[in-house]
Amino acid sequence: MQVRMNSQKDRSARYRLNNDCGMEVEIASKGGSIERLIVPDRNGHPENIMFDCSLVTVPAIPRGLSGRLYDTSSGSVHEIDLALHQLSFTAEPFSTTQESGLRLSAEIAVNGQVIAIDILYVLTNNNQLILRYAATTNQPLRLSLSLPIFFNLSGNLKASITQHDLKFASSCFIHPVPALSINPCLQQTKGTPFDFRLGRRLNRFFLDKMFSRSPADTYYLFHQQPVISVHEAVSGRWMTMETSQPGFVLSTAAHHTDTFFSGICFDSTDFLLSSLINGPIPSFHETTYSFSTTY
């Protein structure tokens, strides 16, 4: 296990985490973005399984950490974007015999509120990428932290995500994701194209919904184990995602044309506004991505 650092012209740095199984994660200290995620296929060939949606989607989706404050004192929700993807974090790399990692930390002030943010990236020898989000504040507030990552398990964008198989246990959803509200109206997935409890291939999802463009975001609320399973048969790659959040926002991104879906994201953002933090009591949640292959 090792961590390598490369300085950038803007005085930031990029860190490469490597494990003993051929995985590599490249992280930027500016914005906390994951620049590359290298995972071997069934034949041991390492490839990047991420899609950079910041360059081709309209409107562009910035890479990096997402952070938002929510004020609900008026009975409605007022949202403040913290623009964490532009923030320069203090970086602290570490490595042991079983894992390598990077801690990014920063302190920001917003409308008189001081927020201390701490993000931990851990790559293990079990081919797990673990993201731990923590924050404290000097005043009670509602805060959401996440790192949207668009995956394409085919490797190096060789194919569309339409051939990915997706499965997760959710009986309730919201589509499209509206402006945040205190009491959102959840719909039942049963009998709809949004039901992935038994597993579905994504091309059926797109056909059922008859999209002419990239699908709008959909929020899903877990009703059993908060685990998402994704499989791409040609490469043999499996990815499972487990989160401490009650749900996630599923979104896709198109590349070059509206019909070539190049990336899928499972954003474990706190859509239900349940992360109320008070003074020194930290807001904390964790998301784990696990990778394997079939032969």
mmCIF file of C-alpha atoms in Angstrom:
data_model
loop_
_atom_site.group_PDB
_atom_site.id
_atom_site.type_symbol
_atom_site.label_atom_id
_atom_site.label_comp_id
_atom_site.label_asym_id
_atom_site.label_seq_id
_atom_site.Cartn_x
_atom_site.Cartn_y
_atom_site.Cartn_z
ATOM 1 C CA MET A 1 0.000 0.000 0.000
ATOM 2 C CA GLN A 2 1.349 3.421 -0.885
ATOM 3 C CA VAL A 3 0.475 7.091 -1.458
ATOM 4 C CA ARG A 4 2.190 9.280 -4.060
ATOM 5 C CA MET A 5 1.889 13.056 -4.311
ATOM 6 C CA ASN A 6 2.225 15.279 -7.398
ATOM 7 C CA SER A 7 2.254 19.071 -7.006
ATOM 8 C CA GLN A 8 0.105 21.153 -9.371
ATOM 9 C CA LYS A 9 0.708 24.605 -10.862
ATOM 10 C CA ASP A 10 -2.044 26.145 -8.723
ATOM 11 C CA ARG A 11 -0.207 25.009 -5.555
ATOM 12 C CA SER A 12 -2.675 22.208 -4.967
ATOM 13 C CA ALA A 13 -1.675 18.549 -5.139
ATOM 14 C CA ARG A 14 -2.934 15.236 -6.431
ATOM 15 C CA TYR A 15 -2.540 12.063 -4.423
ATOM 16 C CA ARG A 16 -2.505 8.520 -5.790
ATOM 17 C CA LEU A 17 -3.593 5.738 -3.483
ATOM 18 C CA ASN A 18 -2.563 2.234 -4.554
ATOM 19 C CA ASN A 19 -3.350 -1.169 -3.103
ATOM 20 C CA ASP A 20 -1.698 -4.541 -3.721
ATOM 21 C CA CYS A 21 -4.502 -5.743 -6.044
ATOM 22 C CA GLY A 22 -4.051 -3.257 -8.896
ATOM 23 C CA MET A 23 -6.528 -0.593 -7.763
ATOM 24 C CA GLU A 24 -5.585 3.079 -7.887
ATOM 25 C CA VAL A 25 -7.451 6.193 -6.763
ATOM 26 C CA GLU A 26 -6.277 9.689 -7.706
ATOM 27 C CA ILE A 27 -7.603 12.506 -5.515
ATOM 28 C CA ALA A 28 -7.201 16.276 -5.908
ATOM 29 C CA SER A 29 -6.677 18.351 -2.774
ATOM 30 C CA LYS A 30 -8.543 21.201 -4.483
ATOM 31 C CA GLY A 31 -12.209 20.340 -4.337
ATOM 32 C CA GLY A 32 -11.598 16.804 -3.099
ATOM 33 C CA SER A 33 -12.472 15.351 -6.494
ATOM 34 C CA ILE A 34 -11.599 11.808 -7.518
ATOM 35 C CA GLU A 35 -9.781 12.257 -10.809
ATOM 36 C CA ARG A 36 -9.325 8.586 -11.686
ATOM 37 C CA LEU A 37 -10.461 5.262 -10.284
ATOM 38 C CA ILE A 38 -8.502 2.336 -11.733
ATOM 39 C CA VAL A 39 -10.001 -1.140 -11.272
ATOM 40 C CA PRO A 40 -8.798 -4.353 -13.030
ATOM 41 C CA ASP A 41 -11.264 -6.321 -15.170
ATOM 42 C CA ARG A 42 -11.779 -10.104 -15.114
ATOM 43 C CA ASN A 43 -8.443 -10.566 -16.938
ATOM 44 C CA GLY A 44 -6.530 -8.309 -14.569
ATOM 45 C CA HIS A 45 -6.385 -5.417 -17.052
ATOM 46 C CA PRO A 46 -6.551 -2.099 -15.128
ATOM 47 C CA GLU A 47 -8.886 0.573 -16.519
ATOM 48 C CA ASN A 48 -10.473 3.811 -15.395
ATOM 49 C CA ILE A 49 -14.125 3.208 -14.481
ATOM 50 C CA MET A 50 -15.075 6.867 -14.014
ATOM 51 C CA PHE A 51 -16.773 9.277 -16.384
ATOM 52 C CA ASP A 52 -15.835 12.968 -16.232
ATOM 53 C CA CYS A 53 -19.210 14.607 -16.656
ATOM 54 C CA SER A 54 -17.837 18.108 -16.042
ATOM 55 C CA LEU A 55 -16.621 18.421 -19.648
ATOM 56 C CA VAL A 56 -19.520 17.239 -21.773
ATOM 57 C CA THR A 57 -22.809 17.526 -19.907
ATOM 58 C CA VAL A 58 -25.045 20.566 -20.264
ATOM 59 C CA PRO A 59 -25.258 22.145 -17.799
ATOM 60 C CA ALA A 60 -21.819 21.031 -16.626
ATOM 61 C CA ILE A 61 -21.681 19.048 -13.385
ATOM 62 C CA PRO A 62 -18.604 20.102 -11.404
ATOM 63 C CA ARG A 63 -16.289 17.385 -10.155
ATOM 64 C CA GLY A 64 -15.539 17.335 -6.480
ATOM 65 C CA LEU A 65 -17.203 17.547 -3.117
ATOM 66 C CA SER A 66 -20.727 18.879 -2.815
ATOM 67 C CA GLY A 67 -21.809 20.745 0.297
ATOM 68 C CA ARG A 68 -25.037 22.583 1.019
ATOM 69 C CA LEU A 69 -26.599 24.377 3.958
ATOM 70 C CA TYR A 70 -30.365 24.436 4.448
ATOM 71 C CA ASP A 71 -32.344 27.026 6.381
ATOM 72 C CA THR A 72 -35.868 25.839 7.250
ATOM 73 C CA SER A 73 -36.757 28.521 9.806
ATOM 74 C CA SER A 74 -39.314 30.155 7.496
ATOM 75 C CA GLY A 75 -41.231 26.907 6.852
ATOM 76 C CA SER A 76 -39.657 26.493 3.406
ATOM 77 C CA VAL A 77 -36.135 25.464 2.472
ATOM 78 C CA HIS A 78 -33.459 28.019 1.620
ATOM 79 C CA GLU A 79 -30.374 26.369 0.120
ATOM 80 C CA ILE A 80 -26.791 27.691 0.201
ATOM 81 C CA ASP A 81 -24.191 26.032 -2.022
ATOM 82 C CA LEU A 82 -20.834 25.926 -0.215
ATOM 83 C CA ALA A 83 -18.906 25.494 -3.516
ATOM 84 C CA LEU A 84 -16.629 22.890 -1.937
ATOM 85 C CA HIS A 85 -15.449 21.791 -5.388
ATOM 86 C CA GLN A 86 -13.502 25.077 -5.559
ATOM 87 C CA LEU A 87 -12.060 24.909 -2.034
ATOM 88 C CA SER A 88 -8.396 24.136 -1.320
ATOM 89 C CA PHE A 89 -8.226 21.538 1.449
ATOM 90 C CA THR A 90 -5.382 20.714 3.784
ATOM 91 C CA ALA A 91 -4.225 17.188 2.895
ATOM 92 C CA GLU A 92 -2.801 14.517 5.177
ATOM 93 C CA PRO A 93 -1.866 11.208 3.477
ATOM 94 C CA PHE A 94 -1.296 7.963 5.375
ATOM 95 C CA SER A 95 -0.622 4.284 4.652
ATOM 96 C CA THR A 96 -0.389 0.970 6.502
ATOM 97 C CA THR A 97 0.119 -2.612 5.371
ATOM 98 C CA GLN A 98 -3.625 -2.991 4.735
ATOM 99 C CA GLU A 99 -4.798 0.432 3.566
ATOM 100 C CA SER A 100 -3.753 3.772 2.157
ATOM 101 C CA GLY A 101 -5.653 6.975 2.536
ATOM 102 C CA LEU A 102 -5.994 10.720 2.489
ATOM 103 C CA ARG A 103 -7.622 13.098 4.948
ATOM 104 C CA LEU A 104 -8.833 16.460 3.620
ATOM 105 C CA SER A 105 -9.860 19.166 6.050
ATOM 106 C CA ALA A 106 -10.968 22.780 5.846
ATOM 107 C CA GLU A 107 -12.754 25.408 7.894
ATOM 108 C CA ILE A 108 -15.155 27.843 6.256
ATOM 109 C CA ALA A 109 -17.373 30.690 7.471
ATOM 110 C CA VAL A 110 -20.866 31.247 6.058
ATOM 111 C CA ASN A 111 -23.157 34.000 7.374
ATOM 112 C CA GLY A 112 -21.426 33.981 10.739
ATOM 113 C CA GLN A 113 -21.413 30.186 11.003
ATOM 114 C CA VAL A 114 -18.052 28.432 11.191
ATOM 115 C CA ILE A 115 -18.044 24.938 9.687
ATOM 116 C CA ALA A 116 -15.161 22.496 10.119
ATOM 117 C CA ILE A 117 -15.213 19.826 7.374
ATOM 118 C CA ASP A 118 -13.219 16.594 7.404
ATOM 119 C CA ILE A 119 -13.296 14.070 4.536
ATOM 120 C CA LEU A 120 -11.467 10.737 4.717
ATOM 121 C CA TYR A 121 -10.662 8.593 1.654
ATOM 122 C CA VAL A 122 -9.490 5.031 2.394
ATOM 123 C CA LEU A 123 -8.410 2.380 -0.139
ATOM 124 C CA THR A 124 -8.073 -1.122 1.329
ATOM 125 C CA ASN A 125 -6.415 -4.319 0.165
ATOM 126 C CA ASN A 126 -9.917 -5.820 -0.030
ATOM 127 C CA ASN A 127 -10.646 -3.528 -2.995
ATOM 128 C CA GLN A 128 -12.848 -1.206 -0.992
ATOM 129 C CA LEU A 129 -12.959 2.562 -1.364
ATOM 130 C CA ILE A 130 -14.373 4.079 1.829
ATOM 131 C CA LEU A 131 -15.484 7.719 2.071
ATOM 132 C CA ARG A 132 -16.162 9.194 5.515
ATOM 133 C CA TYR A 133 -17.733 12.641 5.800
ATOM 134 C CA ALA A 134 -17.692 14.630 9.046
ATOM 135 C CA ALA A 135 -18.498 18.223 9.998
ATOM 136 C CA THR A 136 -18.954 20.346 13.097
ATOM 137 C CA THR A 137 -20.325 23.866 13.466
ATOM 138 C CA ASN A 138 -20.567 26.596 16.059
ATOM 139 C CA GLN A 139 -24.344 26.903 15.511
ATOM 140 C CA PRO A 140 -27.176 24.437 14.838
ATOM 141 C CA LEU A 141 -27.728 23.982 11.108
ATOM 142 C CA ARG A 142 -28.674 21.484 8.452
ATOM 143 C CA LEU A 143 -25.774 20.369 6.304
ATOM 144 C CA SER A 144 -25.411 17.923 3.422
ATOM 145 C CA LEU A 145 -22.027 16.567 2.251
ATOM 146 C CA SER A 146 -21.397 14.168 -0.617
ATOM 147 C CA LEU A 147 -19.043 13.320 -3.478
ATOM 148 C CA PRO A 148 -20.950 12.542 -6.705
ATOM 149 C CA ILE A 149 -19.047 9.941 -8.772
ATOM 150 C CA PHE A 150 -20.213 8.834 -12.237
ATOM 151 C CA PHE A 151 -19.285 5.198 -12.890
ATOM 152 C CA ASN A 152 -18.901 3.208 -16.107
ATOM 153 C CA LEU A 153 -17.765 -0.335 -15.304
ATOM 154 C CA SER A 154 -16.969 -1.163 -18.944
ATOM 155 C CA GLY A 155 -13.621 0.606 -18.440
ATOM 156 C CA ASN A 156 -12.265 3.589 -20.400
ATOM 157 C CA LEU A 157 -15.795 4.323 -21.689
ATOM 158 C CA LYS A 158 -15.722 1.397 -24.114
ATOM 159 C CA ALA A 159 -19.490 0.943 -23.877
ATOM 160 C CA SER A 160 -22.623 2.664 -22.684
ATOM 161 C CA ILE A 161 -23.945 2.022 -19.187
ATOM 162 C CA THR A 162 -27.121 0.610 -20.772
ATOM 163 C CA GLN A 163 -25.639 -2.894 -20.412
ATOM 164 C CA HIS A 164 -25.073 -2.515 -16.676
ATOM 165 C CA ASP A 165 -27.266 -4.610 -14.365
ATOM 166 C CA LEU A 166 -28.547 -2.735 -11.317
ATOM 167 C CA LYS A 167 -30.194 -3.975 -8.123
ATOM 168 C CA PHE A 168 -31.148 -2.344 -4.824
ATOM 169 C CA ALA A 169 -33.945 -2.578 -2.257
ATOM 170 C CA SER A 170 -36.134 0.509 -2.456
ATOM 171 C CA SER A 171 -39.920 0.623 -2.358
ATOM 172 C CA CYS A 172 -40.256 4.435 -2.473
ATOM 173 C CA PHE A 173 -38.954 7.112 -4.842
ATOM 174 C CA ILE A 174 -39.340 10.729 -5.927
ATOM 175 C CA HIS A 175 -39.067 11.570 -9.637
ATOM 176 C CA PRO A 176 -37.938 13.991 -10.769
ATOM 177 C CA VAL A 177 -36.164 15.307 -7.706
ATOM 178 C CA PRO A 178 -37.942 18.597 -6.931
ATOM 179 C CA ALA A 179 -36.704 21.639 -5.124
ATOM 180 C CA LEU A 180 -36.073 20.454 -1.592
ATOM 181 C CA SER A 181 -39.089 20.448 0.660
ATOM 182 C CA ILE A 182 -39.536 19.618 4.319
ATOM 183 C CA ASN A 183 -42.138 16.920 3.661
ATOM 184 C CA PRO A 184 -41.491 15.422 0.185
ATOM 185 C CA CYS A 185 -44.118 13.164 -1.370
ATOM 186 C CA LEU A 186 -42.764 9.622 -1.860
ATOM 187 C CA GLN A 187 -44.238 7.271 -4.495
ATOM 188 C CA GLN A 188 -44.229 3.463 -4.504
ATOM 189 C CA THR A 189 -41.789 1.753 -6.893
ATOM 190 C CA LYS A 190 -43.969 -1.366 -7.292
ATOM 191 C CA GLY A 191 -45.417 -1.624 -10.798
ATOM 192 C CA THR A 192 -43.275 1.236 -12.143
ATOM 193 C CA PRO A 193 -40.034 1.416 -14.199
ATOM 194 C CA PHE A 194 -38.344 2.622 -10.997
ATOM 195 C CA ASP A 195 -38.501 -0.798 -9.309
ATOM 196 C CA PHE A 196 -34.998 -2.337 -9.028
ATOM 197 C CA ARG A 197 -35.660 -4.709 -6.131
ATOM 198 C CA LEU A 198 -35.266 -7.827 -8.322
ATOM 199 C CA GLY A 199 -32.557 -6.310 -10.520
ATOM 200 C CA ARG A 200 -32.865 -4.851 -14.013
ATOM 201 C CA ARG A 201 -30.665 -4.047 -16.977
ATOM 202 C CA LEU A 202 -30.419 -0.300 -17.466
ATOM 203 C CA ASN A 203 -31.414 -0.374 -21.147
ATOM 204 C CA ARG A 204 -34.853 -1.612 -20.038
ATOM 205 C CA PHE A 205 -35.058 1.281 -17.600
ATOM 206 C CA PHE A 206 -34.349 3.800 -20.359
ATOM 207 C CA LEU A 207 -36.767 2.131 -22.786
ATOM 208 C CA ASP A 208 -39.571 1.908 -20.237
ATOM 209 C CA LYS A 209 -39.284 5.587 -19.447
ATOM 210 C CA MET A 210 -38.876 6.481 -23.150
ATOM 211 C CA PHE A 211 -36.262 9.132 -22.520
ATOM 212 C CA SER A 212 -35.296 11.397 -25.392
ATOM 213 C CA ARG A 213 -32.590 12.910 -23.182
ATOM 214 C CA SER A 214 -30.545 11.922 -20.159
ATOM 215 C CA PRO A 215 -32.903 10.899 -17.338
ATOM 216 C CA ALA A 216 -33.622 13.398 -14.623
ATOM 217 C CA ASP A 217 -32.467 12.643 -11.103
ATOM 218 C CA THR A 218 -34.502 10.217 -8.998
ATOM 219 C CA TYR A 219 -34.357 9.943 -5.215
ATOM 220 C CA TYR A 220 -34.728 6.439 -3.736
ATOM 221 C CA LEU A 221 -35.372 5.625 -0.089
ATOM 222 C CA PHE A 222 -33.949 2.303 1.121
ATOM 223 C CA HIS A 223 -36.399 -0.034 2.856
ATOM 224 C CA GLN A 224 -33.968 -2.866 3.633
ATOM 225 C CA GLN A 225 -30.181 -3.085 3.614
ATOM 226 C CA PRO A 226 -28.751 0.138 2.130
ATOM 227 C CA VAL A 227 -26.786 -1.724 -0.547
ATOM 228 C CA ILE A 228 -26.612 -1.110 -4.304
ATOM 229 C CA SER A 229 -25.220 -3.782 -6.643
ATOM 230 C CA VAL A 230 -23.971 -3.051 -10.185
ATOM 231 C CA HIS A 231 -22.559 -5.550 -12.697
ATOM 232 C CA GLU A 232 -21.079 -5.219 -16.186
ATOM 233 C CA ALA A 233 -20.862 -8.633 -17.868
ATOM 234 C CA VAL A 234 -18.168 -8.022 -20.525
ATOM 235 C CA SER A 235 -15.533 -6.727 -18.114
ATOM 236 C CA GLY A 236 -16.808 -8.937 -15.311
ATOM 237 C CA ARG A 237 -16.692 -6.030 -12.881
ATOM 238 C CA TRP A 238 -18.999 -5.936 -9.877
ATOM 239 C CA MET A 239 -19.467 -2.888 -7.694
ATOM 240 C CA THR A 240 -21.474 -2.725 -4.505
ATOM 241 C CA MET A 241 -22.189 0.504 -2.667
ATOM 242 C CA GLU A 242 -23.252 0.651 0.968
ATOM 243 C CA THR A 243 -24.116 3.887 2.742
ATOM 244 C CA SER A 244 -25.183 5.030 6.195
ATOM 245 C CA GLN A 245 -27.628 7.452 4.550
ATOM 246 C CA PRO A 246 -31.347 6.561 4.326
ATOM 247 C CA GLY A 247 -31.372 6.890 0.534
ATOM 248 C CA PHE A 248 -29.607 8.217 -2.540
ATOM 249 C CA VAL A 249 -30.110 10.204 -5.730
ATOM 250 C CA LEU A 250 -29.635 8.192 -8.930
ATOM 251 C CA SER A 251 -28.592 10.198 -11.977
ATOM 252 C CA THR A 252 -27.005 9.543 -15.347
ATOM 253 C CA ALA A 253 -24.835 11.550 -17.725
ATOM 254 C CA ALA A 254 -24.689 11.460 -21.514
ATOM 255 C CA HIS A 255 -21.538 11.609 -23.639
ATOM 256 C CA HIS A 256 -21.452 13.306 -27.067
ATOM 257 C CA THR A 257 -25.019 12.308 -27.930
ATOM 258 C CA ASP A 258 -28.181 12.094 -25.861
ATOM 259 C CA THR A 259 -28.488 8.360 -26.523
ATOM 260 C CA PHE A 260 -25.024 7.276 -25.344
ATOM 261 C CA PHE A 261 -25.284 7.134 -21.569
ATOM 262 C CA SER A 262 -21.725 7.203 -20.273
ATOM 263 C CA GLY A 263 -22.017 7.373 -16.498
ATOM 264 C CA ILE A 264 -24.287 6.542 -13.596
ATOM 265 C CA CYS A 265 -24.106 8.164 -10.168
ATOM 266 C CA PHE A 266 -25.441 7.032 -6.791
ATOM 267 C CA ASP A 267 -25.181 10.220 -4.757
ATOM 268 C CA SER A 268 -25.604 9.490 -1.048
ATOM 269 C CA THR A 269 -26.693 13.032 -0.347
ATOM 270 C CA ASP A 270 -28.997 13.766 2.563
ATOM 271 C CA PHE A 271 -32.070 14.675 0.557
ATOM 272 C CA LEU A 272 -34.456 14.285 3.500
ATOM 273 C CA LEU A 273 -32.667 16.992 5.513
ATOM 274 C CA SER A 274 -32.114 14.736 8.518
ATOM 275 C CA SER A 275 -28.510 15.797 9.224
ATOM 276 C CA LEU A 276 -29.074 18.408 11.904
ATOM 277 C CA ILE A 277 -25.805 19.126 13.678
ATOM 278 C CA ASN A 278 -25.461 21.079 16.902
ATOM 279 C CA GLY A 279 -22.223 22.722 18.006
ATOM 280 C CA PRO A 280 -19.511 20.176 18.772
ATOM 281 C CA ILE A 281 -21.734 17.188 17.915
ATOM 282 C CA PRO A 282 -20.415 16.106 14.488
ATOM 283 C CA SER A 283 -22.404 15.280 11.408
ATOM 284 C CA PHE A 284 -21.056 11.963 10.142
ATOM 285 C CA HIS A 285 -21.856 9.471 7.412
ATOM 286 C CA GLU A 286 -19.965 6.854 5.455
ATOM 287 C CA THR A 287 -20.181 5.341 1.979
ATOM 288 C CA THR A 288 -18.245 2.224 0.929
ATOM 289 C CA TYR A 289 -17.646 1.071 -2.659
ATOM 290 C CA SER A 290 -16.511 -2.553 -3.016
ATOM 291 C CA PHE A 291 -15.124 -4.007 -6.267
ATOM 292 C CA SER A 292 -14.730 -7.574 -7.520
ATOM 293 C CA THR A 293 -14.857 -9.540 -10.784
ATOM 294 C CA THR A 294 -16.481 -12.673 -12.168
ATOM 295 C CA TYR A 295 -14.507 -15.190 -14.207
#
